[in-house]
Amino acid sequence: MHRLSKFVFSSVLNEDPILKTLTLLGTLPSDELSTEETGEPNEAPAVQQAILLIEKTHFASQSTERNIAKRITELIPTGNNDIYHWWNALLASGEASDPDLKMTIIFPATETRKMITETPEIYKTSVLPWIEGQPAGRIQWVYNILSGVKEAENVLMRDDDPEIGFVVLPDSKWDKRTLSSLYLLAISQRRDVRSLRDLRPEHLPMLKNIRDKVLATVPERFPGVAQDEVRLFVHYHPSYYHFHVHITYLNAMVPGSTVGQSHLLDTIIDNIESIDPEYYSKASIRYALGVNHPVYDL
């Protein structure tokens, strides 16, 4: 039985008829976040909140060319005008290579987010010690990707230079087909940069290498996406503390791309290069954070 069979619906958080998405709030048993997945014992409450994002996928080429008409089981007329005729259609089950829906679960989910200001003092005395106390095993999956042990088949670009190198692969939120929702990740080869706060002038060659090679390569790998339609940004706070850059199509509506969480890579480079070499160690950073996030209490 899949984990979503235990999802208990609470409310609809958002419906978007343009993006064809539905966001639901509900609950899941805590044992759904297993020790096998996290590497740590589960000491959470018996039931925790979960957010389920349901997205209608883009029609794959094989559907539009061969299978879509055969999958129609019923046509329901909704109107006509001159040369135009409209129906709603019901489809039979499709193939695994061409799913009808993409589903993302956020679990456990934070119910409330607040805007808070992190001063350099708060970072040094409270946040940094918390980051340094995170078990190394939590980002072992990142090291597995960098070393080629895992997900080698998904790597789109690899630069193995230990100082300025990086690996690019699709983000799990992308369906790997629809260019208008293109979402990639560039993960740095360096293991001494955890977040925005660690960046200094010595990291500029790495930041520029990521920017320049991504902007040169993405249009080649994905015809139809121009260089000036590629957005590169960094989250603060990130979901894991190993430096990485998010790469999306400019108009893609992706989580975390809004003010309060994302910082454009070009702006980061300019802040260090033109304003202050120690910009990110001196700046007070204001961001949105869930009240259940450990940093919120700090």
mmCIF file with all atom_site columns, C-alpha atoms in Angstrom, residues 111-252:
data_model
loop_
_atom_site.group_PDB
_atom_site.id
_atom_site.type_symbol
_atom_site.label_atom_id
_atom_site.label_alt_id
_atom_site.label_comp_id
_atom_site.label_asym_id
_atom_site.label_entity_id
_atom_site.label_seq_id
_atom_site.pdbx_PDB_ins_code
_atom_site.Cartn_x
_atom_site.Cartn_y
_atom_site.Cartn_z
_atom_site.occupancy
_atom_site.B_iso_or_equiv
_atom_site.pdbx_formal_charge
_atom_site.auth_seq_id
_atom_site.auth_comp_id
_atom_site.auth_asym_id
_atom_site.auth_atom_id
_atom_site.pdbx_PDB_model_num
ATOM 1   C CA . GLU A 1 111 ? 1.482  25.140 8.963   1.00 0.00 ? 111 GLU A CA 1
ATOM 2   C CA . THR A 1 112 ? 2.553  28.747 9.620   1.00 0.00 ? 112 THR A CA 1
ATOM 3   C CA . ARG A 1 113 ? 5.374  30.851 8.168   1.00 0.00 ? 113 ARG A CA 1
ATOM 4   C CA . LYS A 1 114 ? 6.712  34.119 9.538   1.00 0.00 ? 114 LYS A CA 1
ATOM 5   C CA . MET A 1 115 ? 9.092  36.809 8.300   1.00 0.00 ? 115 MET A CA 1
ATOM 6   C CA . ILE A 1 116 ? 12.081 37.013 10.629  1.00 0.00 ? 116 ILE A CA 1
ATOM 7   C CA . THR A 1 117 ? 15.393 38.873 10.627  1.00 0.00 ? 117 THR A CA 1
ATOM 8   C CA . GLU A 1 118 ? 18.619 36.980 11.221  1.00 0.00 ? 118 GLU A CA 1
ATOM 9   C CA . THR A 1 119 ? 21.366 39.347 12.366  1.00 0.00 ? 119 THR A CA 1
ATOM 10  C CA . PRO A 1 120 ? 25.048 38.385 12.049  1.00 0.00 ? 120 PRO A CA 1
ATOM 11  C CA . GLU A 1 121 ? 25.161 38.000 15.827  1.00 0.00 ? 121 GLU A CA 1
ATOM 12  C CA . ILE A 1 122 ? 22.190 35.627 15.922  1.00 0.00 ? 122 ILE A CA 1
ATOM 13  C CA . TYR A 1 123 ? 23.746 33.620 13.107  1.00 0.00 ? 123 TYR A CA 1
ATOM 14  C CA . LYS A 1 124 ? 27.136 33.291 14.817  1.00 0.00 ? 124 LYS A CA 1
ATOM 15  C CA . THR A 1 125 ? 25.876 32.551 18.324  1.00 0.00 ? 125 THR A CA 1
ATOM 16  C CA . SER A 1 126 ? 22.786 30.424 17.644  1.00 0.00 ? 126 SER A CA 1
ATOM 17  C CA . VAL A 1 127 ? 22.217 29.389 14.029  1.00 0.00 ? 127 VAL A CA 1
ATOM 18  C CA . LEU A 1 128 ? 25.780 28.401 13.057  1.00 0.00 ? 128 LEU A CA 1
ATOM 19  C CA . PRO A 1 129 ? 26.226 26.057 16.046  1.00 0.00 ? 129 PRO A CA 1
ATOM 20  C CA . TRP A 1 130 ? 22.927 24.404 15.128  1.00 0.00 ? 130 TRP A CA 1
ATOM 21  C CA . ILE A 1 131 ? 24.045 23.933 11.501  1.00 0.00 ? 131 ILE A CA 1
ATOM 22  C CA . GLU A 1 132 ? 27.409 22.532 12.619  1.00 0.00 ? 132 GLU A CA 1
ATOM 23  C CA . GLY A 1 133 ? 25.566 20.099 14.886  1.00 0.00 ? 133 GLY A CA 1
ATOM 24  C CA . GLN A 1 134 ? 23.613 18.508 12.041  1.00 0.00 ? 134 GLN A CA 1
ATOM 25  C CA . PRO A 1 135 ? 24.452 14.792 11.556  1.00 0.00 ? 135 PRO A CA 1
ATOM 26  C CA . ALA A 1 136 ? 26.712 14.275 8.553   1.00 0.00 ? 136 ALA A CA 1
ATOM 27  C CA . GLY A 1 137 ? 24.462 11.442 7.415   1.00 0.00 ? 137 GLY A CA 1
ATOM 28  C CA . ARG A 1 138 ? 21.719 13.896 6.500   1.00 0.00 ? 138 ARG A CA 1
ATOM 29  C CA . ILE A 1 139 ? 23.600 14.968 3.377   1.00 0.00 ? 139 ILE A CA 1
ATOM 30  C CA . GLN A 1 140 ? 25.252 11.654 2.549   1.00 0.00 ? 140 GLN A CA 1
ATOM 31  C CA . TRP A 1 141 ? 22.908 11.470 -0.447  1.00 0.00 ? 141 TRP A CA 1
ATOM 32  C CA . VAL A 1 142 ? 24.583 14.647 -1.781  1.00 0.00 ? 142 VAL A CA 1
ATOM 33  C CA . TYR A 1 143 ? 28.033 13.084 -1.501  1.00 0.00 ? 143 TYR A CA 1
ATOM 34  C CA . ASN A 1 144 ? 26.723 9.974  -3.253  1.00 0.00 ? 144 ASN A CA 1
ATOM 35  C CA . ILE A 1 145 ? 25.688 12.127 -6.219  1.00 0.00 ? 145 ILE A CA 1
ATOM 36  C CA . LEU A 1 146 ? 28.965 14.033 -6.316  1.00 0.00 ? 146 LEU A CA 1
ATOM 37  C CA . SER A 1 147 ? 31.009 10.828 -6.228  1.00 0.00 ? 147 SER A CA 1
ATOM 38  C CA . GLY A 1 148 ? 28.873 9.162  -8.909  1.00 0.00 ? 148 GLY A CA 1
ATOM 39  C CA . VAL A 1 149 ? 27.644 6.390  -6.605  1.00 0.00 ? 149 VAL A CA 1
ATOM 40  C CA . LYS A 1 150 ? 23.993 7.401  -7.008  1.00 0.00 ? 150 LYS A CA 1
ATOM 41  C CA . GLU A 1 151 ? 21.900 9.072  -9.724  1.00 0.00 ? 151 GLU A CA 1
ATOM 42  C CA . ALA A 1 152 ? 24.725 9.004  -12.278 1.00 0.00 ? 152 ALA A CA 1
ATOM 43  C CA . GLU A 1 153 ? 22.135 8.385  -14.989 1.00 0.00 ? 153 GLU A CA 1
ATOM 44  C CA . ASN A 1 154 ? 20.443 11.706 -14.130 1.00 0.00 ? 154 ASN A CA 1
ATOM 45  C CA . VAL A 1 155 ? 23.533 13.913 -14.289 1.00 0.00 ? 155 VAL A CA 1
ATOM 46  C CA . LEU A 1 156 ? 23.274 16.466 -17.097 1.00 0.00 ? 156 LEU A CA 1
ATOM 47  C CA . MET A 1 157 ? 26.567 18.275 -16.496 1.00 0.00 ? 157 MET A CA 1
ATOM 48  C CA . ARG A 1 158 ? 29.642 17.449 -14.425 1.00 0.00 ? 158 ARG A CA 1
ATOM 49  C CA . ASP A 1 159 ? 32.723 19.477 -13.515 1.00 0.00 ? 159 ASP A CA 1
ATOM 50  C CA . ASP A 1 160 ? 34.939 17.515 -11.113 1.00 0.00 ? 160 ASP A CA 1
ATOM 51  C CA . ASP A 1 161 ? 37.246 20.380 -10.141 1.00 0.00 ? 161 ASP A CA 1
ATOM 52  C CA . PRO A 1 162 ? 37.297 20.210 -6.312  1.00 0.00 ? 162 PRO A CA 1
ATOM 53  C CA . GLU A 1 163 ? 37.422 24.015 -5.961  1.00 0.00 ? 163 GLU A CA 1
ATOM 54  C CA . ILE A 1 164 ? 35.058 25.337 -8.625  1.00 0.00 ? 164 ILE A CA 1
ATOM 55  C CA . GLY A 1 165 ? 33.326 22.213 -9.923  1.00 0.00 ? 165 GLY A CA 1
ATOM 56  C CA . PHE A 1 166 ? 29.698 21.159 -9.659  1.00 0.00 ? 166 PHE A CA 1
ATOM 57  C CA . VAL A 1 167 ? 27.136 18.612 -10.814 1.00 0.00 ? 167 VAL A CA 1
ATOM 58  C CA . VAL A 1 168 ? 23.829 19.475 -12.508 1.00 0.00 ? 168 VAL A CA 1
ATOM 59  C CA . LEU A 1 169 ? 20.821 17.165 -12.434 1.00 0.00 ? 169 LEU A CA 1
ATOM 60  C CA . PRO A 1 170 ? 17.025 17.546 -12.604 1.00 0.00 ? 170 PRO A CA 1
ATOM 61  C CA . ASP A 1 171 ? 15.229 18.653 -9.461  1.00 0.00 ? 171 ASP A CA 1
ATOM 62  C CA . SER A 1 172 ? 12.719 16.099 -8.184  1.00 0.00 ? 172 SER A CA 1
ATOM 63  C CA . LYS A 1 173 ? 9.922  18.636 -8.729  1.00 0.00 ? 173 LYS A CA 1
ATOM 64  C CA . TRP A 1 174 ? 10.451 18.625 -12.515 1.00 0.00 ? 174 TRP A CA 1
ATOM 65  C CA . ASP A 1 175 ? 8.761  16.026 -14.729 1.00 0.00 ? 175 ASP A CA 1
ATOM 66  C CA . LYS A 1 176 ? 11.879 15.942 -17.004 1.00 0.00 ? 176 LYS A CA 1
ATOM 67  C CA . ARG A 1 177 ? 9.751  16.724 -20.058 1.00 0.00 ? 177 ARG A CA 1
ATOM 68  C CA . THR A 1 178 ? 8.030  20.099 -19.876 1.00 0.00 ? 178 THR A CA 1
ATOM 69  C CA . LEU A 1 179 ? 10.447 22.913 -20.740 1.00 0.00 ? 179 LEU A CA 1
ATOM 70  C CA . SER A 1 180 ? 8.118  25.599 -19.389 1.00 0.00 ? 180 SER A CA 1
ATOM 71  C CA . SER A 1 181 ? 8.582  24.104 -15.902 1.00 0.00 ? 181 SER A CA 1
ATOM 72  C CA . LEU A 1 182 ? 12.321 23.315 -16.272 1.00 0.00 ? 182 LEU A CA 1
ATOM 73  C CA . TYR A 1 183 ? 13.926 22.894 -12.836 1.00 0.00 ? 183 TYR A CA 1
ATOM 74  C CA . LEU A 1 184 ? 17.527 21.774 -12.317 1.00 0.00 ? 184 LEU A CA 1
ATOM 75  C CA . LEU A 1 185 ? 20.006 21.805 -9.430  1.00 0.00 ? 185 LEU A CA 1
ATOM 76  C CA . ALA A 1 186 ? 23.722 22.621 -9.514  1.00 0.00 ? 186 ALA A CA 1
ATOM 77  C CA . ILE A 1 187 ? 25.458 21.043 -6.508  1.00 0.00 ? 187 ILE A CA 1
ATOM 78  C CA . SER A 1 188 ? 28.917 22.353 -5.636  1.00 0.00 ? 188 SER A CA 1
ATOM 79  C CA . GLN A 1 189 ? 31.845 19.963 -5.355  1.00 0.00 ? 189 GLN A CA 1
ATOM 80  C CA . ARG A 1 190 ? 33.125 21.961 -2.372  1.00 0.00 ? 190 ARG A CA 1
ATOM 81  C CA . ARG A 1 191 ? 32.227 20.585 1.034   1.00 0.00 ? 191 ARG A CA 1
ATOM 82  C CA . ASP A 1 192 ? 33.196 23.677 3.042   1.00 0.00 ? 192 ASP A CA 1
ATOM 83  C CA . VAL A 1 193 ? 30.335 25.893 1.837   1.00 0.00 ? 193 VAL A CA 1
ATOM 84  C CA . ARG A 1 194 ? 27.076 25.163 3.598   1.00 0.00 ? 194 ARG A CA 1
ATOM 85  C CA . SER A 1 195 ? 24.992 28.187 2.720   1.00 0.00 ? 195 SER A CA 1
ATOM 86  C CA . LEU A 1 196 ? 24.907 31.788 1.568   1.00 0.00 ? 196 LEU A CA 1
ATOM 87  C CA . ARG A 1 197 ? 26.488 32.853 4.859   1.00 0.00 ? 197 ARG A CA 1
ATOM 88  C CA . ASP A 1 198 ? 29.758 31.042 4.059   1.00 0.00 ? 198 ASP A CA 1
ATOM 89  C CA . LEU A 1 199 ? 30.398 32.784 0.739   1.00 0.00 ? 199 LEU A CA 1
ATOM 90  C CA . ARG A 1 200 ? 33.564 34.906 0.489   1.00 0.00 ? 200 ARG A CA 1
ATOM 91  C CA . PRO A 1 201 ? 35.720 36.324 -2.367  1.00 0.00 ? 201 PRO A CA 1
ATOM 92  C CA . GLU A 1 202 ? 37.578 33.006 -2.683  1.00 0.00 ? 202 GLU A CA 1
ATOM 93  C CA . HIS A 1 203 ? 34.297 31.423 -3.748  1.00 0.00 ? 203 HIS A CA 1
ATOM 94  C CA . LEU A 1 204 ? 33.689 33.817 -6.647  1.00 0.00 ? 204 LEU A CA 1
ATOM 95  C CA . PRO A 1 205 ? 35.448 31.536 -9.189  1.00 0.00 ? 205 PRO A CA 1
ATOM 96  C CA . MET A 1 206 ? 33.066 28.726 -8.183  1.00 0.00 ? 206 MET A CA 1
ATOM 97  C CA . LEU A 1 207 ? 29.978 30.952 -8.392  1.00 0.00 ? 207 LEU A CA 1
ATOM 98  C CA . LYS A 1 208 ? 30.999 32.340 -11.780 1.00 0.00 ? 208 LYS A CA 1
ATOM 99  C CA . ASN A 1 209 ? 31.881 28.892 -13.083 1.00 0.00 ? 209 ASN A CA 1
ATOM 100 C CA . ILE A 1 210 ? 28.422 27.620 -12.195 1.00 0.00 ? 210 ILE A CA 1
ATOM 101 C CA . ARG A 1 211 ? 26.744 30.659 -13.733 1.00 0.00 ? 211 ARG A CA 1
ATOM 102 C CA . ASP A 1 212 ? 28.755 30.736 -16.945 1.00 0.00 ? 212 ASP A CA 1
ATOM 103 C CA . LYS A 1 213 ? 28.667 27.011 -17.698 1.00 0.00 ? 213 LYS A CA 1
ATOM 104 C CA . VAL A 1 214 ? 24.988 26.629 -16.840 1.00 0.00 ? 214 VAL A CA 1
ATOM 105 C CA . LEU A 1 215 ? 23.996 29.586 -19.012 1.00 0.00 ? 215 LEU A CA 1
ATOM 106 C CA . ALA A 1 216 ? 26.085 28.215 -21.884 1.00 0.00 ? 216 ALA A CA 1
ATOM 107 C CA . THR A 1 217 ? 24.925 24.603 -21.584 1.00 0.00 ? 217 THR A CA 1
ATOM 108 C CA . VAL A 1 218 ? 21.211 24.783 -20.738 1.00 0.00 ? 218 VAL A CA 1
ATOM 109 C CA . PRO A 1 219 ? 20.200 26.328 -24.117 1.00 0.00 ? 219 PRO A CA 1
ATOM 110 C CA . GLU A 1 220 ? 22.213 23.613 -25.873 1.00 0.00 ? 220 GLU A CA 1
ATOM 111 C CA . ARG A 1 221 ? 20.674 20.770 -23.881 1.00 0.00 ? 221 ARG A CA 1
ATOM 112 C CA . PHE A 1 222 ? 17.175 22.228 -23.948 1.00 0.00 ? 222 PHE A CA 1
ATOM 113 C CA . PRO A 1 223 ? 16.473 23.948 -27.276 1.00 0.00 ? 223 PRO A CA 1
ATOM 114 C CA . GLY A 1 224 ? 13.700 26.446 -26.797 1.00 0.00 ? 224 GLY A CA 1
ATOM 115 C CA . VAL A 1 225 ? 15.148 27.798 -23.552 1.00 0.00 ? 225 VAL A CA 1
ATOM 116 C CA . ALA A 1 226 ? 17.242 30.881 -24.290 1.00 0.00 ? 226 ALA A CA 1
ATOM 117 C CA . GLN A 1 227 ? 20.135 32.022 -22.138 1.00 0.00 ? 227 GLN A CA 1
ATOM 118 C CA . ASP A 1 228 ? 18.168 35.071 -20.944 1.00 0.00 ? 228 ASP A CA 1
ATOM 119 C CA . GLU A 1 229 ? 15.293 32.796 -19.918 1.00 0.00 ? 229 GLU A CA 1
ATOM 120 C CA . VAL A 1 230 ? 17.340 30.897 -17.337 1.00 0.00 ? 230 VAL A CA 1
ATOM 121 C CA . ARG A 1 231 ? 17.014 31.918 -13.690 1.00 0.00 ? 231 ARG A CA 1
ATOM 122 C CA . LEU A 1 232 ? 19.696 30.944 -11.148 1.00 0.00 ? 232 LEU A CA 1
ATOM 123 C CA . PHE A 1 233 ? 19.084 31.479 -7.452  1.00 0.00 ? 233 PHE A CA 1
ATOM 124 C CA . VAL A 1 234 ? 20.051 30.269 -3.994  1.00 0.00 ? 234 VAL A CA 1
ATOM 125 C CA . HIS A 1 235 ? 17.761 29.574 -1.045  1.00 0.00 ? 235 HIS A CA 1
ATOM 126 C CA . TYR A 1 236 ? 18.357 30.897 2.436   1.00 0.00 ? 236 TYR A CA 1
ATOM 127 C CA . HIS A 1 237 ? 17.705 28.953 4.548   1.00 0.00 ? 237 HIS A CA 1
ATOM 128 C CA . PRO A 1 238 ? 18.305 25.991 2.237   1.00 0.00 ? 238 PRO A CA 1
ATOM 129 C CA . SER A 1 239 ? 16.587 22.636 2.636   1.00 0.00 ? 239 SER A CA 1
ATOM 130 C CA . TYR A 1 240 ? 20.028 21.029 3.183   1.00 0.00 ? 240 TYR A CA 1
ATOM 131 C CA . TYR A 1 241 ? 23.334 22.597 4.175   1.00 0.00 ? 241 TYR A CA 1
ATOM 132 C CA . HIS A 1 242 ? 25.589 21.888 1.218   1.00 0.00 ? 242 HIS A CA 1
ATOM 133 C CA . PHE A 1 243 ? 25.869 24.737 -1.272  1.00 0.00 ? 243 PHE A CA 1
ATOM 134 C CA . HIS A 1 244 ? 23.662 24.367 -4.329  1.00 0.00 ? 244 HIS A CA 1
ATOM 135 C CA . VAL A 1 245 ? 22.074 26.613 -6.936  1.00 0.00 ? 245 VAL A CA 1
ATOM 136 C CA . HIS A 1 246 ? 18.541 26.310 -8.283  1.00 0.00 ? 246 HIS A CA 1
ATOM 137 C CA . ILE A 1 247 ? 18.138 26.583 -12.074 1.00 0.00 ? 247 ILE A CA 1
ATOM 138 C CA . THR A 1 248 ? 14.699 27.208 -13.556 1.00 0.00 ? 248 THR A CA 1
ATOM 139 C CA . TYR A 1 249 ? 12.989 28.449 -16.658 1.00 0.00 ? 249 TYR A CA 1
ATOM 140 C CA . LEU A 1 250 ? 12.267 32.140 -16.102 1.00 0.00 ? 250 LEU A CA 1
ATOM 141 C CA . ASN A 1 251 ? 8.472  31.844 -16.133 1.00 0.00 ? 251 ASN A CA 1
ATOM 142 C CA . ALA A 1 252 ? 8.251  28.581 -14.209 1.00 0.00 ? 252 ALA A CA 1
#
